[in-house]
mmCIF file of C-alpha atoms and ligand atoms in Angstrom:
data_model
loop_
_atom_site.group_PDB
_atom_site.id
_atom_site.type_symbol
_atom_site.label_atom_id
_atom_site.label_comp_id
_atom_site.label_asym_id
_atom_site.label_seq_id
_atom_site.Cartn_x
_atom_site.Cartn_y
_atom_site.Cartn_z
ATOM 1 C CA UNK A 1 21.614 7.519 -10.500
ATOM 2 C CA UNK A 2 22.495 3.738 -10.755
ATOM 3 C CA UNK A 3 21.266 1.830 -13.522
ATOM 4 C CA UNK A 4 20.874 -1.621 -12.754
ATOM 5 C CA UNK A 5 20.080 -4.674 -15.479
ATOM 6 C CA UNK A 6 20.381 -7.377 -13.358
ATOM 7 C CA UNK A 7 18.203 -9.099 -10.234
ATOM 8 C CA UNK A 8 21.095 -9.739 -8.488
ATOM 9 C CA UNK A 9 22.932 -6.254 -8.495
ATOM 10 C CA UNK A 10 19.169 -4.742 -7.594
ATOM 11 C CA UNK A 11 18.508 -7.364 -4.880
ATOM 12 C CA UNK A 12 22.019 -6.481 -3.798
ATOM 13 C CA UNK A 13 21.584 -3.330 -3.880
ATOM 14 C CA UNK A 14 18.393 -2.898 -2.041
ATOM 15 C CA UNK A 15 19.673 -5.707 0.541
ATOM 16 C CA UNK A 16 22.727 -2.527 1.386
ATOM 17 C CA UNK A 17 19.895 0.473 1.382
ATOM 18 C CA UNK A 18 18.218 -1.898 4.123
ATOM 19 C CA UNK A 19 21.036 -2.373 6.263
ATOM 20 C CA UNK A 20 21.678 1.035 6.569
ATOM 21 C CA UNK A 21 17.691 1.857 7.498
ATOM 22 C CA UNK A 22 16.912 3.571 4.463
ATOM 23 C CA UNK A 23 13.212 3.065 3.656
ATOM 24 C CA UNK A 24 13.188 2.691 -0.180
ATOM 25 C CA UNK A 25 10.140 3.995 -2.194
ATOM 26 C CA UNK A 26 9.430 2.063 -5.512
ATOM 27 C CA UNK A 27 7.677 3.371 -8.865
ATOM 28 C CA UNK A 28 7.486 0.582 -11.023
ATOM 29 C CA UNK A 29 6.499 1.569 -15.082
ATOM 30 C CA UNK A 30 6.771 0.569 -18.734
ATOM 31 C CA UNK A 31 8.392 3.877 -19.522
ATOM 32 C CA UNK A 32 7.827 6.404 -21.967
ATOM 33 C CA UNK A 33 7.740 8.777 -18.745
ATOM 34 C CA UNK A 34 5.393 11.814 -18.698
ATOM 35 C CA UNK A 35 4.663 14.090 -16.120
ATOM 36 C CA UNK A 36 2.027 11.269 -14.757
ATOM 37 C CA UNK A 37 4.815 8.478 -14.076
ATOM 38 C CA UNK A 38 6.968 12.267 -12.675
ATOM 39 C CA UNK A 39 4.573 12.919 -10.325
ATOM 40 C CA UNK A 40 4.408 9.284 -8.519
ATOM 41 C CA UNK A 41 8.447 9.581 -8.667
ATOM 42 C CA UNK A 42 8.435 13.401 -6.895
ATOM 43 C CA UNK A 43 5.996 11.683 -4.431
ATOM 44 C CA UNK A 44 7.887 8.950 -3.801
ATOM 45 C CA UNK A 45 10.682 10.620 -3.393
ATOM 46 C CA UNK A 46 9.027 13.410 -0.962
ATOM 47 C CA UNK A 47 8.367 10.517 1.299
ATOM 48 C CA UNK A 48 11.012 7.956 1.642
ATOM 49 C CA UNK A 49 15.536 7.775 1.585
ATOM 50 C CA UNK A 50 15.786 5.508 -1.604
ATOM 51 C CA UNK A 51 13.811 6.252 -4.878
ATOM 52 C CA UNK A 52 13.884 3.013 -7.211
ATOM 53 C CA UNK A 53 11.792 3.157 -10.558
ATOM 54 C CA UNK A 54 11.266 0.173 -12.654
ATOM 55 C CA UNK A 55 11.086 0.337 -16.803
ATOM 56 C CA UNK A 56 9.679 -2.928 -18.286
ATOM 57 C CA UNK A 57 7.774 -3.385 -20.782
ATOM 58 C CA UNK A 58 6.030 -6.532 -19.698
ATOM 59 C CA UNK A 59 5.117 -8.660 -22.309
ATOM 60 C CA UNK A 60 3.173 -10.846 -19.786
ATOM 61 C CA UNK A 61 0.305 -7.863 -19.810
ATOM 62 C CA UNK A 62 -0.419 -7.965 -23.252
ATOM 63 C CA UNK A 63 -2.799 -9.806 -25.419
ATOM 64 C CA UNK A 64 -1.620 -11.501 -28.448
ATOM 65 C CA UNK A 65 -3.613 -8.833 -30.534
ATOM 66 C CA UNK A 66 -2.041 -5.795 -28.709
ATOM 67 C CA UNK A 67 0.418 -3.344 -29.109
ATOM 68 C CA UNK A 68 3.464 -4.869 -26.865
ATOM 69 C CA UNK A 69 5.670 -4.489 -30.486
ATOM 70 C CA UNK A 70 4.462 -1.019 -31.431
ATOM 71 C CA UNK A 71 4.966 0.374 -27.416
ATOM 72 C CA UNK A 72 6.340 3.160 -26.918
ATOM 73 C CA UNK A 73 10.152 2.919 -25.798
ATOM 74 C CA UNK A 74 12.784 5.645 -24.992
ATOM 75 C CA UNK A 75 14.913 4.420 -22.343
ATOM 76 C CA UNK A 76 17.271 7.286 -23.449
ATOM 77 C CA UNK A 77 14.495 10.043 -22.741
ATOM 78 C CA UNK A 78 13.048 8.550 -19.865
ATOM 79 C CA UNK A 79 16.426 8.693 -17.479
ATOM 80 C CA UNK A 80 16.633 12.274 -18.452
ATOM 81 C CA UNK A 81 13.517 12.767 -17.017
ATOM 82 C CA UNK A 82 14.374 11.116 -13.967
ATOM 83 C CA UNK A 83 17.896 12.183 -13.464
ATOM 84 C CA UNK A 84 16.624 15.614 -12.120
ATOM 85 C CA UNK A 85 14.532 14.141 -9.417
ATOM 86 C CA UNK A 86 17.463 12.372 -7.357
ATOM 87 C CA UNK A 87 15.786 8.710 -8.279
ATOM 88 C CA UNK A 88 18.981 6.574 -6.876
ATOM 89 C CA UNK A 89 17.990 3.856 -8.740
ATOM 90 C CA UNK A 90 16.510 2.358 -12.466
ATOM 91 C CA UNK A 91 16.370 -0.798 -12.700
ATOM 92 C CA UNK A 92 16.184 -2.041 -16.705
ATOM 93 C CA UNK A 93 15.741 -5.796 -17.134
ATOM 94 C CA UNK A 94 15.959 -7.297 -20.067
ATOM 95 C CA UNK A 95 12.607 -9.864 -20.882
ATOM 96 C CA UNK A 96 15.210 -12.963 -20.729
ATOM 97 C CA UNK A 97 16.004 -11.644 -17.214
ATOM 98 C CA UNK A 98 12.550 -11.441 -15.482
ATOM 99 C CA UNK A 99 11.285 -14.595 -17.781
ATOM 100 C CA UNK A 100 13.814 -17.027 -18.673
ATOM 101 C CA UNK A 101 13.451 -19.840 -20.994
ATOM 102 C CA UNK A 102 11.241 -22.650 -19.231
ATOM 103 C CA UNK A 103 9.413 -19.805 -16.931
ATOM 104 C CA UNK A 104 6.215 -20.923 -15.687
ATOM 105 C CA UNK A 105 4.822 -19.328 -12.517
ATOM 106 C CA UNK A 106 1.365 -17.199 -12.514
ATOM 107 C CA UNK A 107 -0.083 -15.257 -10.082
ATOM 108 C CA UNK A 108 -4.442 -15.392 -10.598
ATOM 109 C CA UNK A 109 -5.761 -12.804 -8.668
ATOM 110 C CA UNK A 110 -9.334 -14.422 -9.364
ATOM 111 C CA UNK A 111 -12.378 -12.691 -10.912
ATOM 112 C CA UNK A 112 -11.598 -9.023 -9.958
ATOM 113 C CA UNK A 113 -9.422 -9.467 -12.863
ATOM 114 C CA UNK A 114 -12.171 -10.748 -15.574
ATOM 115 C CA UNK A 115 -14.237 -7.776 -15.536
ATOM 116 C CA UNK A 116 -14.428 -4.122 -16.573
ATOM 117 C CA UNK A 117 -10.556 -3.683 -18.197
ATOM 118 C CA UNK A 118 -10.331 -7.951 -18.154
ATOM 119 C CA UNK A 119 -13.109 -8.863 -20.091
ATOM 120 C CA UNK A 120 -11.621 -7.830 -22.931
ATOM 121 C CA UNK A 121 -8.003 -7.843 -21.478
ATOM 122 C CA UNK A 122 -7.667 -11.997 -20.873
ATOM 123 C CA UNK A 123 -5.159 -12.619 -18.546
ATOM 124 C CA UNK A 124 -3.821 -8.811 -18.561
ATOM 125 C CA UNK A 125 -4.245 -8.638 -14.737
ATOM 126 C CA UNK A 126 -2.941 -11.594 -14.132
ATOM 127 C CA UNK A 127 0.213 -10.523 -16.458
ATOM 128 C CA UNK A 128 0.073 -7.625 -14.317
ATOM 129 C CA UNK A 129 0.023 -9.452 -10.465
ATOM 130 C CA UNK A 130 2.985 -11.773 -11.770
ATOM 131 C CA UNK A 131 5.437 -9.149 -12.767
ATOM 132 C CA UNK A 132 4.603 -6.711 -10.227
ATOM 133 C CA UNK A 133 5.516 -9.780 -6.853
ATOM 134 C CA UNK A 134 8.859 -10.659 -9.017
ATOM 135 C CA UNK A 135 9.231 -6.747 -9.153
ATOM 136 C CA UNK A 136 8.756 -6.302 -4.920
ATOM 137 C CA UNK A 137 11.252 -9.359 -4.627
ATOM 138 C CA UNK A 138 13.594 -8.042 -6.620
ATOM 139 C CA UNK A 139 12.992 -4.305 -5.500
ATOM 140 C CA UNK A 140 11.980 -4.982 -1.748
ATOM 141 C CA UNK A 141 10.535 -1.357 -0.986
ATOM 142 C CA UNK A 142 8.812 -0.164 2.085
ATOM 143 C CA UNK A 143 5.965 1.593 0.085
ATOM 144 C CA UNK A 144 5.123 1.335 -3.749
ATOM 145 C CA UNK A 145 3.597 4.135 -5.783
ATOM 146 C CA UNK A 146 0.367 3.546 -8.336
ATOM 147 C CA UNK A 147 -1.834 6.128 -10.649
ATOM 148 C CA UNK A 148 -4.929 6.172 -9.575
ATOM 149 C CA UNK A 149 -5.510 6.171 -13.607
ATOM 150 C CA UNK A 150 -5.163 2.925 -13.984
ATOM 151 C CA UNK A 151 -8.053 2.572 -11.333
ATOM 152 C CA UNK A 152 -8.700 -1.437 -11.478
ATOM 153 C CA UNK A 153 -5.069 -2.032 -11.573
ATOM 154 C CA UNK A 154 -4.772 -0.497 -8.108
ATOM 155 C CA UNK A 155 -7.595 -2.976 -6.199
ATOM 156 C CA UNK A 156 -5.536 -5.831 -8.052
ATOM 157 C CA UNK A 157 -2.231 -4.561 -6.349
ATOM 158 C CA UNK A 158 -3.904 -3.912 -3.394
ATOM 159 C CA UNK A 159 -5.439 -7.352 -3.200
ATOM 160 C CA UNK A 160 -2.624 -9.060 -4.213
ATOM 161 C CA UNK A 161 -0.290 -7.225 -1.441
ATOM 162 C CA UNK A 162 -3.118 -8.530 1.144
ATOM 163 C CA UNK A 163 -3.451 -11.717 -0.466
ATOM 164 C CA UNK A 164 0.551 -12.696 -0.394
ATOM 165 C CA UNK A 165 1.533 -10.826 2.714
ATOM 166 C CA UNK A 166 3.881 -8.528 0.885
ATOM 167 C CA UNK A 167 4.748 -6.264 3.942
ATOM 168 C CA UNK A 168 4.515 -2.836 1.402
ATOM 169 C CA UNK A 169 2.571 -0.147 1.386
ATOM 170 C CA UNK A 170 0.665 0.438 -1.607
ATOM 171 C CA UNK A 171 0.330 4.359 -2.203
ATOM 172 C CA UNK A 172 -2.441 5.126 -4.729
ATOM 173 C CA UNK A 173 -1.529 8.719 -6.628
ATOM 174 C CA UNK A 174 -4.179 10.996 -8.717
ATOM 175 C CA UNK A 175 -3.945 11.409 -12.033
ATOM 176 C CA UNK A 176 -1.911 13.807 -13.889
ATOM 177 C CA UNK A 177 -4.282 15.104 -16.559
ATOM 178 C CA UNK A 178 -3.698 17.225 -19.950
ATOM 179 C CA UNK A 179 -5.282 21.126 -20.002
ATOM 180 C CA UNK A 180 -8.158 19.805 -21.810
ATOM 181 C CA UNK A 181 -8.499 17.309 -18.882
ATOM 182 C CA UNK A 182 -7.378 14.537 -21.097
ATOM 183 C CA UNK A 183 -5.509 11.431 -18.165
ATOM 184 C CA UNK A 184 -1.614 11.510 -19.487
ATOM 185 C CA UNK A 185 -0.736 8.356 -21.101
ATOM 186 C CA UNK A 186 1.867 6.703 -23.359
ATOM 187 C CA UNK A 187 -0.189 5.680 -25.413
ATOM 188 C CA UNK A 188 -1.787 9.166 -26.035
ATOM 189 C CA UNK A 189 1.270 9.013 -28.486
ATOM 190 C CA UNK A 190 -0.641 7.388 -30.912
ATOM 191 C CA UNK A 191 -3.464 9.673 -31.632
ATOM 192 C CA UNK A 192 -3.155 12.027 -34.566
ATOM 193 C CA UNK A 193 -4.108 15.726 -34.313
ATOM 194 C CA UNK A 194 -8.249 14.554 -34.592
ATOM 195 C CA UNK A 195 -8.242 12.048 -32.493
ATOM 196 C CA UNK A 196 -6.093 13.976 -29.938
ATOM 197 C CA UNK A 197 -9.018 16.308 -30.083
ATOM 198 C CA UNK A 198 -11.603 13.579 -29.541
ATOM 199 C CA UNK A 199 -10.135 12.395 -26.703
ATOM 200 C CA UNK A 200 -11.129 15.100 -24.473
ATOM 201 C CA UNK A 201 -14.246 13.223 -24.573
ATOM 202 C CA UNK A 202 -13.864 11.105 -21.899
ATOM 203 C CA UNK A 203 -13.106 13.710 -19.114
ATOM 204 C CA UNK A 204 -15.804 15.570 -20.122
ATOM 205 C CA UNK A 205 -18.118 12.464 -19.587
ATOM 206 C CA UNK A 206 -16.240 11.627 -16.627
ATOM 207 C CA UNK A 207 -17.110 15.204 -15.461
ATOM 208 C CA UNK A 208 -20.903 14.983 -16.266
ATOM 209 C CA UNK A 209 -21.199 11.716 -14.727
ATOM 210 C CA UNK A 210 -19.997 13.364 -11.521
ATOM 211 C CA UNK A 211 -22.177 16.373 -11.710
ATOM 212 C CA UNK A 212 -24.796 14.663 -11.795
ATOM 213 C CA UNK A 213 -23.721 12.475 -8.728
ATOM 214 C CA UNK A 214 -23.007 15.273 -6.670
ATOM 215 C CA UNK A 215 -26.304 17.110 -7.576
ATOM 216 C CA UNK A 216 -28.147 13.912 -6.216
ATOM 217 C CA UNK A 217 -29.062 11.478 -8.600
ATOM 218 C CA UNK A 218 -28.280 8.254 -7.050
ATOM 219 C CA UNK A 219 -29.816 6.207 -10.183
ATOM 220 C CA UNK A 220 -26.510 4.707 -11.835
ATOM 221 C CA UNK A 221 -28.174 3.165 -14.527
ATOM 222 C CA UNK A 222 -29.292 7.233 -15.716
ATOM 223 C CA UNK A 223 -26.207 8.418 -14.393
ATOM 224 C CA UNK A 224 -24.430 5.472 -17.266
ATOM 225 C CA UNK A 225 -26.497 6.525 -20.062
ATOM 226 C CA UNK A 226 -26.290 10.107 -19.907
ATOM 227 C CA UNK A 227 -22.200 9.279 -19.841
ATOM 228 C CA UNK A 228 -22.960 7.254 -23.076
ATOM 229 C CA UNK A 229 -24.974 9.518 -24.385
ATOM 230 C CA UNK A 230 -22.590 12.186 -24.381
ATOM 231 C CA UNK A 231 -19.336 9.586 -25.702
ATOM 232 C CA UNK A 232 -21.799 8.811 -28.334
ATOM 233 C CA UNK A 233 -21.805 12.695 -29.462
ATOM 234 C CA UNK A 234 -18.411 12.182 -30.621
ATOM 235 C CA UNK A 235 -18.027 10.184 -33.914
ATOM 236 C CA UNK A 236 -14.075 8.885 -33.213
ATOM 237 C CA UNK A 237 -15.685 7.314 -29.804
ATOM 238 C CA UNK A 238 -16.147 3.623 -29.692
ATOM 239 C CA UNK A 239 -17.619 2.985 -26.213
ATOM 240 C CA UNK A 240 -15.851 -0.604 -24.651
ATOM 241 C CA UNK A 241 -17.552 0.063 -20.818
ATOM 242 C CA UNK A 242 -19.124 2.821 -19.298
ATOM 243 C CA UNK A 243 -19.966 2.078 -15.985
ATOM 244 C CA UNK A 244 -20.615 3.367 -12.128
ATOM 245 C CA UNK A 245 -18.872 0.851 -9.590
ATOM 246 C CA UNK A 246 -17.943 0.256 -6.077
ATOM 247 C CA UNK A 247 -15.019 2.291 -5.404
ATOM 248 C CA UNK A 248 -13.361 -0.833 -3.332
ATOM 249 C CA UNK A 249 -15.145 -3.967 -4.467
ATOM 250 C CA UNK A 250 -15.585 -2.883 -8.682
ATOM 251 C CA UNK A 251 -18.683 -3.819 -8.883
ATOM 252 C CA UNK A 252 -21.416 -2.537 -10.880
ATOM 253 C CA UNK A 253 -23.823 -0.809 -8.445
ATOM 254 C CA UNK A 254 -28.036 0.146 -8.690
ATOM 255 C CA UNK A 255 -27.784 3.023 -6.217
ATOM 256 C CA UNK A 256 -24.917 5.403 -5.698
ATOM 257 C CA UNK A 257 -24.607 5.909 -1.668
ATOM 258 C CA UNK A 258 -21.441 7.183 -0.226
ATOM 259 C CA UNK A 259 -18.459 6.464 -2.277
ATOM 260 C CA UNK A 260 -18.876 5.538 -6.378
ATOM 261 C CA UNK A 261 -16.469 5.323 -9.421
ATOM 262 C CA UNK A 262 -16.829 5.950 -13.032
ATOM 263 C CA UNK A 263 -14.872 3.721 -14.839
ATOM 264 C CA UNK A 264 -14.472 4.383 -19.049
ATOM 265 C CA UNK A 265 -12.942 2.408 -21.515
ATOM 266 C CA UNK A 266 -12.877 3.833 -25.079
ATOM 267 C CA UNK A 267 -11.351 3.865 -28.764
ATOM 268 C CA UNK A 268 -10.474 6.462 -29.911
ATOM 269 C CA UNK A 269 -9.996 5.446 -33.580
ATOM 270 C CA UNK A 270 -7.944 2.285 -32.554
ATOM 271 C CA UNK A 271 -6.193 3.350 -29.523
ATOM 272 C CA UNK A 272 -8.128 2.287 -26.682
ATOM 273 C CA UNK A 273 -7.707 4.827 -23.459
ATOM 274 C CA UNK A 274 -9.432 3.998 -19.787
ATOM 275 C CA UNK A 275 -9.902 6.378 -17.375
ATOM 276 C CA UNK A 276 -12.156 7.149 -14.063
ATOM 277 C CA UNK A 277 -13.283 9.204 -11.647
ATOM 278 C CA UNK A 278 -14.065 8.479 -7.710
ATOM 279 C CA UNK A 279 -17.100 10.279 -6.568
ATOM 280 C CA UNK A 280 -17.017 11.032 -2.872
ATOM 281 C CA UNK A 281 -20.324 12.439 -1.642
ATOM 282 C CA UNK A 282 -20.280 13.795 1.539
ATOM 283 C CA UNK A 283 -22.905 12.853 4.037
HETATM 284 P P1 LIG B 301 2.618 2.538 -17.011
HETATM 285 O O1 LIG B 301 3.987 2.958 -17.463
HETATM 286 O O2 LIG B 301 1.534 2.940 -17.959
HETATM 287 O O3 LIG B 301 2.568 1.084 -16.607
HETATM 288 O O4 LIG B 301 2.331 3.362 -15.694
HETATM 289 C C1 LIG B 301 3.178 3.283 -14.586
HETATM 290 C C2 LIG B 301 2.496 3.916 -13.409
HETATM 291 O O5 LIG B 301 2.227 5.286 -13.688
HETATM 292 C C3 LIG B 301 1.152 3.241 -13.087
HETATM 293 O O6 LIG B 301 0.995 3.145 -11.676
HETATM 294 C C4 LIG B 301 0.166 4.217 -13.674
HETATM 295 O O7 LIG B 301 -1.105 4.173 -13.053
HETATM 296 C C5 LIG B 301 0.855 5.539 -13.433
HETATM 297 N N1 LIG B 301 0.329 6.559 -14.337
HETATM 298 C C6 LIG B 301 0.200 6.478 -15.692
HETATM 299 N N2 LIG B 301 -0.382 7.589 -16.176
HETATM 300 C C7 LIG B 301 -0.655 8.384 -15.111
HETATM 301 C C8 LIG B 301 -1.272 9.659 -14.949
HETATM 302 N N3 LIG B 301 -1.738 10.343 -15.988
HETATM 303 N N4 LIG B 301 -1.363 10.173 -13.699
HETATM 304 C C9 LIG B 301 -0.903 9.474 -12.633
HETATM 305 N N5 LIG B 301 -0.308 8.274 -12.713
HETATM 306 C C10 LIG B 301 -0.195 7.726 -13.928
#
């Protein structure tokens, strides 16, 4: 497994799996690897010759308020993890080497990046569509793997590979989820034992939500308050959005036909977790 610090020795690098025909599949993360980030890698590497996985913390996402200091990082831990899986390739750049002094450029993917997670998130998916084209330059795969967990960041990737004409194929992955049905994330690190505990909250919404869907009731607006209803049963839950969207477009919807999602954000004391559910009725 190669690890690779520089654009040039990754460009190079890819630029040699190419002219050999190897199709190269690329995982891009912020690291802190559980078995969520694992399972896009084993899928990625089920499917194509070269696996490449990204770790950068990119500081572009973050708000001025958030926690891009206090992230999790363990670089160390995370290529043990991946070591096992035959990924050929991490690349590791340093923040100087993605954004050096006098960087400018932004990507604005437009207004399907100012709601739900973006309200409160200003520029976040904007951070997001920047660092992810500089990583398919750099990286140059056939197909790219995303979490379906991070539900809103997959239309953005989506829209921006359209948008741009990146010739990749963007592979959306389900999420990995905790026995309780809590979604694996980094930053369930910061929860302590009760708000671990509290957490499972949001699944079990999630789950109602969907009952309900699938037993009929097309009425978002009851299918939204029953969700917050049931969040609001839990005292460490601080409800950001609850809400029942188009599965493609993400926007709110009246009446639930085919295809829905549920899309939660909530604190859990002050860590804030998101996580969804797509609701497929069939017809
Ligand atoms: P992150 O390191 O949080 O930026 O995540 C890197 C990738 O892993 C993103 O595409 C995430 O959607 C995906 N991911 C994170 N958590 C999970 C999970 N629990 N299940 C599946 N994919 C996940």
């Amino acid at each position: 497994m190669q690890i690779i610090k520089t654009i040039k020795e990754m460009q190079a690098l890819s630029r040699g799996f190419k002219a050999k025909g190897k199709t190269i599949g690329f995982v891009p993360t912020m690291g802190a690897l559980h078995e969520g980030h694992l399972s896009l890698v084993r899928q990625t590497k089920a499917e194509n010759d070269i696996v490449v996985v990204s770790i950068f913390v990119n500081p572009t996402q973050f708000g001025p308020k958030e926690d891009f200091n206090k992230y999790p990082r363990d670089v160390e831990g995370d290529l043990s993890k991946l070591s096992p899986i035959g990924v050929d390739a991490v690349f590791i750049p340093g923040a100087s080497e993605i954004y050096p002094n006098g960087f400018s450029a932004s990507i604005n993917i437009g207004s399907i990046g100012d709601i739900l997670c973006g309200a409160s998130r200003h520029g976040h998916f904007n951070g997001v569509a920047t660092v992810v084209a500089k990583l398919f330059n750099i990286v140059m795969p056939d197909r790219a793997y995303f979490g379906q967990k991070d539900f809103q960041q997959t239309v953005v990737i989506k829209k921006l590979v359209m948008e741009l004409n990146f010739d990749i194929d963007v592979i959306v992955c389900p999420t990995v989820r905790e026995p309780d049905g809590l979604a694996m994330s980094s930053r369930n690190s910061y929860l302590n034992e009760a708000e671990r505990k509290a957490a499972g909250i949001l699944y079990k919404a999630l789950k109602h939500g969907e009952g309900l869907i699938l037993n009929n009731v097309k009425d978002a607006s009851r299918v939204k308050s029953e969700i917050e209803a049931l969040i609001k049963t839990e005292p460490l839950a601080e409800i950001e959005y609850a809400e029942i969207i188009d599965a493609a477009t993400l926007e709110k919807i009246d009446d639930i036909k085919s295809i829905a999602a549920i899309s939660l954000a909530v604190r859990i004391g002050t860590t804030r977790l998101i996580d969804n559910l797509v609701v497929v009725l069939s017809i």
